[in-house]
């Protein structure tokens, strides 16, 4: 899927620090939150504490969308989350370390163990065009 993405989109996915993750609450209403993310192997990866709202939401309904912040050239991805509680790949760990200087394997004392949200991109919406 990423081979069809324009180089400028791939560069934004590597460069931009924040994306907006939209999950669905139990009642079907949207829950949006800014997240740190990496893109690797046609998949978006988001790290979170396992007790956060976004994780609880995807346990109920795995459908999500992820949007980059810039409005002049929209980049929105849609997919279904698979939670990865402990099998973090070395490549994903390294990408978070490189992009954010963050070791995602270390638990947050206040929020508990970390999980990865693995989101293989099923569809891209780029500048209003679905792909």
Coordinates of C-alpha atoms in Angstrom, one line a residue:
X1 CA 0.0 0.0 0.0
X2 CA 2.7 2.5 0.9
X3 CA 4.4 2.0 -2.5
X4 CA 1.4 3.9 -4.0
X5 CA 1.9 6.9 -1.7
X6 CA 3.6 10.0 -3.1
X7 CA 7.0 10.6 -1.7
X8 CA 5.8 13.9 -0.1
X9 CA 3.2 11.9 1.9
X10 CA 5.9 9.3 3.0
X11 CA 8.1 12.2 4.1
X12 CA 5.3 13.8 6.1
X13 CA 4.6 10.4 7.9
X14 CA 8.3 10.3 8.9
X15 CA 8.5 14.0 9.8
X16 CA 5.3 15.1 11.4
X17 CA 5.2 14.6 15.2
X18 CA 1.5 14.4 15.8
X19 CA -1.5 12.7 14.2
X20 CA -5.1 12.6 15.4
X21 CA -6.5 9.2 16.2
X22 CA -10.2 8.8 16.1
X23 CA -11.7 5.8 17.9
X24 CA -15.3 4.9 18.7
X25 CA -16.8 5.0 22.2
X26 CA -19.2 2.3 23.4
X27 CA -22.2 4.5 22.3
X28 CA -20.6 5.0 18.8
X29 CA -19.6 8.6 19.3
X30 CA -16.1 9.5 18.2
X31 CA -13.2 10.0 20.5
X32 CA -10.3 12.0 19.0
X33 CA -6.9 12.4 20.6
X34 CA -3.5 13.6 19.4
X35 CA -0.9 10.8 19.3
X36 CA 2.7 10.1 18.6
X37 CA 3.0 7.6 15.8
X38 CA 5.4 5.9 13.3
X39 CA 4.8 4.5 9.9
X40 CA 6.5 1.2 9.0
X41 CA 5.8 -1.4 6.4
X42 CA 2.4 0.1 5.3
X43 CA 1.3 0.1 9.0
X44 CA 0.7 2.9 11.4
X45 CA 1.9 2.2 15.0
X46 CA 0.8 4.1 18.0
X47 CA 2.0 3.4 21.5
X48 CA -0.2 3.9 24.6
X49 CA -0.7 2.8 28.1
X50 CA -3.1 -0.2 28.2
X51 CA -5.6 1.5 30.4
X52 CA -6.1 4.7 28.3
X53 CA -9.5 5.5 26.7
X54 CA -8.2 4.9 23.2
X55 CA -7.2 1.3 24.0
X56 CA -10.4 0.6 25.8
X57 CA -12.3 1.9 22.8
X58 CA -10.5 -0.3 20.2
X59 CA -11.1 -3.3 22.4
X60 CA -14.8 -2.7 21.8
X61 CA -14.5 -1.6 18.1
X62 CA -11.2 -1.8 16.3
X63 CA -12.2 0.6 13.4
X64 CA -10.1 3.8 13.5
X65 CA -9.0 6.7 11.4
X66 CA -5.7 8.6 11.8
X67 CA -5.2 12.1 10.3
X68 CA -2.1 14.3 10.0
X69 CA -2.6 17.8 11.3
X70 CA -1.8 19.8 8.1
X71 CA -5.0 21.0 6.4
X72 CA -3.5 22.2 3.1
X73 CA -2.8 18.6 1.9
X74 CA -5.0 16.2 4.0
X75 CA -3.7 12.8 4.8
X76 CA -6.1 10.4 6.5
X77 CA -5.7 6.7 7.0
X78 CA -8.4 4.2 7.9
X79 CA -7.9 0.7 9.3
X80 CA -8.6 -1.8 12.1
X81 CA -6.4 -2.0 15.2
X82 CA -4.7 -5.1 16.5
X83 CA -3.4 -4.6 20.0
X84 CA 0.2 -5.8 20.6
X85 CA 0.7 -5.9 24.4
X86 CA 4.3 -7.2 24.5
X87 CA 5.6 -8.3 21.2
X88 CA 7.1 -5.0 20.1
X89 CA 9.2 -5.4 16.9
X90 CA 12.8 -4.1 17.1
X91 CA 12.1 -2.0 14.0
X92 CA 9.1 -0.3 15.5
X93 CA 11.0 0.3 18.8
X94 CA 13.8 1.8 16.9
X95 CA 11.5 4.1 14.8
X96 CA 10.0 5.5 18.0
X97 CA 13.4 6.0 19.5
X98 CA 14.7 7.8 16.4
X99 CA 11.6 10.0 15.9
X100 CA 10.9 10.9 19.5
X101 CA 13.9 9.8 21.6
X102 CA 11.4 7.5 23.4
X103 CA 11.9 4.0 24.6
X104 CA 8.4 2.5 24.3
X105 CA 9.4 -0.6 26.1
X106 CA 9.6 1.2 29.4
X107 CA 6.3 1.3 31.4
X108 CA 4.8 4.6 32.5
X109 CA 4.7 4.5 36.3
X110 CA 1.4 6.3 36.5
X111 CA -0.3 4.7 33.5
X112 CA 1.0 1.1 33.6
X113 CA 2.2 -1.2 30.9
X114 CA 2.4 0.0 27.3
X115 CA 0.7 -1.5 24.3
X116 CA 1.1 -0.9 20.6
X117 CA -1.8 -0.2 18.3
X118 CA -1.0 -1.8 15.0
X119 CA -3.0 -0.3 12.2
X120 CA -2.5 -1.7 8.7
X121 CA -3.8 1.0 6.5
X122 CA -6.9 -0.3 4.6
X123 CA -7.6 3.0 2.8
X124 CA -6.0 6.4 2.4
X125 CA -7.9 9.7 1.9
X126 CA -5.5 12.1 0.3
X127 CA -6.5 15.7 -0.6
X128 CA -10.1 14.4 -0.7
X129 CA -9.4 11.4 -2.9
X130 CA -9.9 7.9 -1.6
X131 CA -7.3 5.3 -2.6

